[in-house]
Short mmCIF file of C-alpha atoms and ligand atoms in Angstrom, two decimals:
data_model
loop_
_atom_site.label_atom_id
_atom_site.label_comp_id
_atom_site.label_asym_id
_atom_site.label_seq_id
_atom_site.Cartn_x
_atom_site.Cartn_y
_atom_site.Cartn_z
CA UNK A 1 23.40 -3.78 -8.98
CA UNK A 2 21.31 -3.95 -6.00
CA UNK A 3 18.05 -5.97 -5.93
CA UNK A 4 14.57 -5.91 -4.37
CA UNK A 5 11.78 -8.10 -4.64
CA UNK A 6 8.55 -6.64 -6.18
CA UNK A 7 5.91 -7.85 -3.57
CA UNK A 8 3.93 -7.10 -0.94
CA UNK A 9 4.07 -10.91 -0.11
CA UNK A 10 5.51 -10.32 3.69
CA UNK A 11 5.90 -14.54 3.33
CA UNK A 12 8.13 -14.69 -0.08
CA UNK A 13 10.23 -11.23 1.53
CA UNK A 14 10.99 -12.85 4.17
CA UNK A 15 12.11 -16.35 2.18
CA UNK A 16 14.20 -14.05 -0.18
CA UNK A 17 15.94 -11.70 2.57
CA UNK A 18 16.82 -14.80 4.35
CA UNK A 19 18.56 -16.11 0.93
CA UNK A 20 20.85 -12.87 1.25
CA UNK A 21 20.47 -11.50 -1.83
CA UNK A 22 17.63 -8.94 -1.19
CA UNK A 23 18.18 -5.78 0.13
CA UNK A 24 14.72 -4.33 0.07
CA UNK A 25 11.46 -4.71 -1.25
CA UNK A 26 9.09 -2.62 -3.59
CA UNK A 27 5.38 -2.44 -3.49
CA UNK A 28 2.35 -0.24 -5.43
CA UNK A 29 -1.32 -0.12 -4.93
CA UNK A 30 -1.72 -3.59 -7.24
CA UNK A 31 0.67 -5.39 -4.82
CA UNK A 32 -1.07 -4.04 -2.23
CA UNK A 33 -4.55 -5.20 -2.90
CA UNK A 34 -3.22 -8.61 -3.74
CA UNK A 35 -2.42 -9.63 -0.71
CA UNK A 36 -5.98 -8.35 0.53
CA UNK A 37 -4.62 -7.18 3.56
CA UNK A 38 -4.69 -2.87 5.19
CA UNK A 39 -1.80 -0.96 3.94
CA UNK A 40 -0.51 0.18 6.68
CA UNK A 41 0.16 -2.83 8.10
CA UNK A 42 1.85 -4.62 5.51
CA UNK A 43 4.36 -1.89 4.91
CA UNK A 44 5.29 -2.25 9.10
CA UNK A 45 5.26 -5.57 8.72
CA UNK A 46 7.48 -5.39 5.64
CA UNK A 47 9.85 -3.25 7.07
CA UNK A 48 10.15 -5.33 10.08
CA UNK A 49 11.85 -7.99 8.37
CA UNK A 50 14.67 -5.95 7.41
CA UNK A 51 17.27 -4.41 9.09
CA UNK A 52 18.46 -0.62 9.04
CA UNK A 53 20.10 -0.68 5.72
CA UNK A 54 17.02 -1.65 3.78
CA UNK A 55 15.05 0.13 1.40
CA UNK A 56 11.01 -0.16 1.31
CA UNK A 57 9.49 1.32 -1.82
CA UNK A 58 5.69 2.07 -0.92
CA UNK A 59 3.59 4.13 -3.12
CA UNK A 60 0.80 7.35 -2.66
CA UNK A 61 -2.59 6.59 -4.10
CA UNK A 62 -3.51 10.25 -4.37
CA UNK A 63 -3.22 12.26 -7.44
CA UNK A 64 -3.24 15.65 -6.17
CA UNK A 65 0.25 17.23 -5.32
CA UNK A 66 -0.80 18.44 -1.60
CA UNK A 67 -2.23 15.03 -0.96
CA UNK A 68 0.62 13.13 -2.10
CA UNK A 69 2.69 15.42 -0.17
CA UNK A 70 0.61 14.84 2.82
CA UNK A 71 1.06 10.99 2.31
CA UNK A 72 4.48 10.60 1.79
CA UNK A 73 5.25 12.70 5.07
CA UNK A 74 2.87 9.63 6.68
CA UNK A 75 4.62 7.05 5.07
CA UNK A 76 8.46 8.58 5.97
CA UNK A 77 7.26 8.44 9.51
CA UNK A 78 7.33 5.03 10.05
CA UNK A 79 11.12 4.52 9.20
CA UNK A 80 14.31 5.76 7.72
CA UNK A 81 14.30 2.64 5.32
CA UNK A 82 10.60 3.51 3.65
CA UNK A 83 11.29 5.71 -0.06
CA UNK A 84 7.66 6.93 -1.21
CA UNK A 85 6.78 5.89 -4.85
CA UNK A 86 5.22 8.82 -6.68
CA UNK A 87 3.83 8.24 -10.27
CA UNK A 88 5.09 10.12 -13.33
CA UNK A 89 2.75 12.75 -13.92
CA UNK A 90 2.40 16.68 -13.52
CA UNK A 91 1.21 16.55 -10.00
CA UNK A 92 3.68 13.60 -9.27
CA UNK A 93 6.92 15.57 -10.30
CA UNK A 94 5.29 18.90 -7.59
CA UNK A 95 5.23 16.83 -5.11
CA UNK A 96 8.78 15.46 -5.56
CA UNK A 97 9.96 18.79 -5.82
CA UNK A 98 8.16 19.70 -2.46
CA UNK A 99 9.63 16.49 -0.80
CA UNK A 100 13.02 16.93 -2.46
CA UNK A 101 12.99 20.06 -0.25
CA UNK A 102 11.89 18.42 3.17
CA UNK A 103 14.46 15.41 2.53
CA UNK A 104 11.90 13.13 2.00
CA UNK A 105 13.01 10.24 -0.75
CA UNK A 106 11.20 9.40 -3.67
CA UNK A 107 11.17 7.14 -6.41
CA UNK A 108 8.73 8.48 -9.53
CA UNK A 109 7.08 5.21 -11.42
CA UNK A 110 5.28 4.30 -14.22
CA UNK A 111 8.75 5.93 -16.17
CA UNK A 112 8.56 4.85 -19.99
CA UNK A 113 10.95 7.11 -21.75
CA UNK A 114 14.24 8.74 -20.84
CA UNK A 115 12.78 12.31 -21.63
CA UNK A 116 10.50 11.80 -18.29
CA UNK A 117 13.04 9.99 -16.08
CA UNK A 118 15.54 13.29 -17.17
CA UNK A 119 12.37 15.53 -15.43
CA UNK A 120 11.75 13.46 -12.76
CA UNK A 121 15.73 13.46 -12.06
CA UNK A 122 15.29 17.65 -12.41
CA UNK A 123 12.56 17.22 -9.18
CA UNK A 124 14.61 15.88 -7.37
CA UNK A 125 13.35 12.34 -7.30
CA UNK A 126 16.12 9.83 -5.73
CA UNK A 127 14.94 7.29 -7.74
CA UNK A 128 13.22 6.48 -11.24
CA UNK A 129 11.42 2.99 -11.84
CA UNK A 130 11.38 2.34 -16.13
CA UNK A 131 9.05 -0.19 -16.53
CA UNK A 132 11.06 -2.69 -18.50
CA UNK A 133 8.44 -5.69 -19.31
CA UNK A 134 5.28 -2.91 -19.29
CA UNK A 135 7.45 -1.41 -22.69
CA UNK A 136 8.43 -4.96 -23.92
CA UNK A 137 5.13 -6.14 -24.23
CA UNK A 138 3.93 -3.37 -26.69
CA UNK A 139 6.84 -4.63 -28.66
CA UNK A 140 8.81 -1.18 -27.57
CA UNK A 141 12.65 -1.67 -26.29
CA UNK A 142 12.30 -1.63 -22.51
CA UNK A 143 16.62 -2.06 -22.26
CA UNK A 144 17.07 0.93 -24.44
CA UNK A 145 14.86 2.91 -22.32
CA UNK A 146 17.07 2.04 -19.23
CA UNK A 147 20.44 1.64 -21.66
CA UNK A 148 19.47 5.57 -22.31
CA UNK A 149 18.48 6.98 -18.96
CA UNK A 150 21.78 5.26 -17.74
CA UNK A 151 23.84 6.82 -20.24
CA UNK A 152 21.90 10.21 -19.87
CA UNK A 153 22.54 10.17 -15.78
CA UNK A 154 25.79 9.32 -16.12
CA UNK A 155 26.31 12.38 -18.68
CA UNK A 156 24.58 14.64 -16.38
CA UNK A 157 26.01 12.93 -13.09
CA UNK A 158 22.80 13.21 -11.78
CA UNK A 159 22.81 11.39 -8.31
CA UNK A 160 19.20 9.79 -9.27
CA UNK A 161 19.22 6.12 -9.36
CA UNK A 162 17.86 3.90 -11.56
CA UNK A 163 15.53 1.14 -10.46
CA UNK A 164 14.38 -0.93 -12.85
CA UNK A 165 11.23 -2.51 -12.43
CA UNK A 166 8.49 -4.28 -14.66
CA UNK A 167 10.75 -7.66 -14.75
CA UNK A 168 9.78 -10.64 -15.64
CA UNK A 169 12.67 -13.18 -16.70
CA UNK A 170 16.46 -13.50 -15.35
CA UNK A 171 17.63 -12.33 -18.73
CA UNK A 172 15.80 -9.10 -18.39
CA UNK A 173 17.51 -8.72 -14.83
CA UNK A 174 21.13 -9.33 -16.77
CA UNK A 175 20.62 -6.61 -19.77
CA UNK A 176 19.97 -3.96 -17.13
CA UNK A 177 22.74 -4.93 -14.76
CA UNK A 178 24.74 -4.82 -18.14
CA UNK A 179 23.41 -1.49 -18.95
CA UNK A 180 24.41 0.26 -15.30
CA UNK A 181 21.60 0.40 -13.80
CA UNK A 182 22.01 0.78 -9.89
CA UNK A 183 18.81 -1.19 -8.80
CA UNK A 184 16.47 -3.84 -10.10
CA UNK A 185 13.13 -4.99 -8.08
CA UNK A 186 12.26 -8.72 -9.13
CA UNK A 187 9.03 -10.55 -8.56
CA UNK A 188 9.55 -13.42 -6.88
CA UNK A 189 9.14 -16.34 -9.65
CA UNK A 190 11.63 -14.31 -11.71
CA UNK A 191 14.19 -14.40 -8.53
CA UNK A 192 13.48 -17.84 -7.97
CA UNK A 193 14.44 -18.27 -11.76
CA UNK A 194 17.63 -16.13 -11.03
CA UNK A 195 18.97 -18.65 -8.69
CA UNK A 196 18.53 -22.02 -11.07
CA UNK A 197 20.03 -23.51 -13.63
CA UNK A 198 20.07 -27.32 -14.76
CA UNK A 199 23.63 -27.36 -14.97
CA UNK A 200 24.30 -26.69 -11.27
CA UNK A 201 21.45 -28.93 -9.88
CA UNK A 202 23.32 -31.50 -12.26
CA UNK A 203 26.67 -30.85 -10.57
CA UNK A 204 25.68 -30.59 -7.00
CA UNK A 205 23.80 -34.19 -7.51
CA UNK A 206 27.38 -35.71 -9.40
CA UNK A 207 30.08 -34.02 -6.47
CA UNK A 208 27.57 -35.69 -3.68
CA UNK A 209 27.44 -38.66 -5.25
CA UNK A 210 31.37 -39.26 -6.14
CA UNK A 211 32.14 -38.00 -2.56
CA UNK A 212 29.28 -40.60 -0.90
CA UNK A 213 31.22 -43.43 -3.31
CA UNK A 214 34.08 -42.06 -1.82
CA UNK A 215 33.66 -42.44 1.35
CA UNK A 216 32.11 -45.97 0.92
CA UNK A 217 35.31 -47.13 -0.60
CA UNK A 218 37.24 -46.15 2.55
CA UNK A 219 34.93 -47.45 4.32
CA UNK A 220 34.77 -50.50 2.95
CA UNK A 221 38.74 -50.57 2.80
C1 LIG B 1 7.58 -1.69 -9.07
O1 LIG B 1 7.22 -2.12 -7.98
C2 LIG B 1 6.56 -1.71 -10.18
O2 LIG B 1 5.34 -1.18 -9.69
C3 LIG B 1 6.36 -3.13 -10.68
O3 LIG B 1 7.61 -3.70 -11.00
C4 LIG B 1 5.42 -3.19 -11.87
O4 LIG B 1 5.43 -4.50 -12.39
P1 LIG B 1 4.30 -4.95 -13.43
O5 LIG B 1 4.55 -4.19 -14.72
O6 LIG B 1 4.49 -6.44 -13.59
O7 LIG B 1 2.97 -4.59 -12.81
#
């Protein structure tokens, strides 16, 4: 499973690319407006931190198919690595279609149920973003949303990815890597979570200090 980090936080990309596990990062308008800063220039910043094989998830704010359109053909200008986020909704899946046909890629979020990640797949989107912890916190199954549009691309060998998104613990992260899905983006408390566990700090802190003790008793020898 690939990952991403879910931020627009140029500062915590850049910490997490560095770590090697990223290999792209997602944003939407939210994101966006956190970090208080003009779109534009976040996303070139963004994708300046990455190299060539990266993927950069940025999302259109309009909600009229032509205007989307019209966006995403901005956003693909500024690099190969940039996939436009489109949300699931009539005028979302028309513009797919239309950028489907222009080879522009897209990823449709806000996906909740397989039925509309099946239709989004049929528009030719690249990619489809289930919002895993959005579903969990109504008390709905967000892993057997993405355990079924898994099972339903891989029935269909549809070439549409999954990316999961919406995460917000490490264990969330392992039931969709369990369940096949291609992608996850992470926020970056939940990656930083990824990497710990007591058990290791523990360990690391024992082998330094047997091998310092070590090397004190040959000194001392
Ligand atoms: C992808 O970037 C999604 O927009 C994001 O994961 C949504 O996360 P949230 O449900 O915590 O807002």
């Amino acid at each position: 499973m690939k990952i991403l980090i879910d931020t627009a936080n140029v500062e915590q990309i850049r910490e997490m690319y560095d770590s090697g596990v990223i290999c792209g990062a997602t944003t939407n308008p939210t994101l966006i407006a956190r970090e208080g800063r003009e779109f534009g220039e976040t996303i070139r910043e963004i994708l300046d931190i990455f190299g060539d094989e990266a993927l950069v998830f940025a999302e259109a704010v309009s909600l009229e198919s032509g205007k989307m359109v019209e966006e995403a053909r901005e956003l693909a200008k500024l690099s190969p690595k940039i996939v436009v986020k489109i949300p699931m909704c009539r005028e979302g899946l028309k513009a797919v279609r239309a950028l489907s046909r222009e080879g522009i890629s897209t990823a449709v979020t806000l996906v909740f149920s397989p039925a509309q990640a099946l239709l989004a797949a049929s528009a030719g989107a690249a990619f489809v973003a289930p919002f895993v912890g959005r579903l969990d916190d109504i008390g709905a199954d967000g892993l057997g949303v993405v355990k079924d549009i898994c099972d339903i691309f891989k029935a269909q060998n549809s070439s549409t990815q999954v990316l999961c998104a919406s995460l917000k613990q490490p264990y969330q992260v392992e039931q969709v890597a369990k369940a096949g899905a291609g992608y996850a983006t992470i926020p970056y408390g939940a990656l930083k979570m990824c990497f710990e566990h007591p058990l290791s700090a523990q360990g690391i802190d024992m082998f330094m200090d047997d091998w310092a003790k070590l090397q004190k008793e040959i000194a001392d020898k």
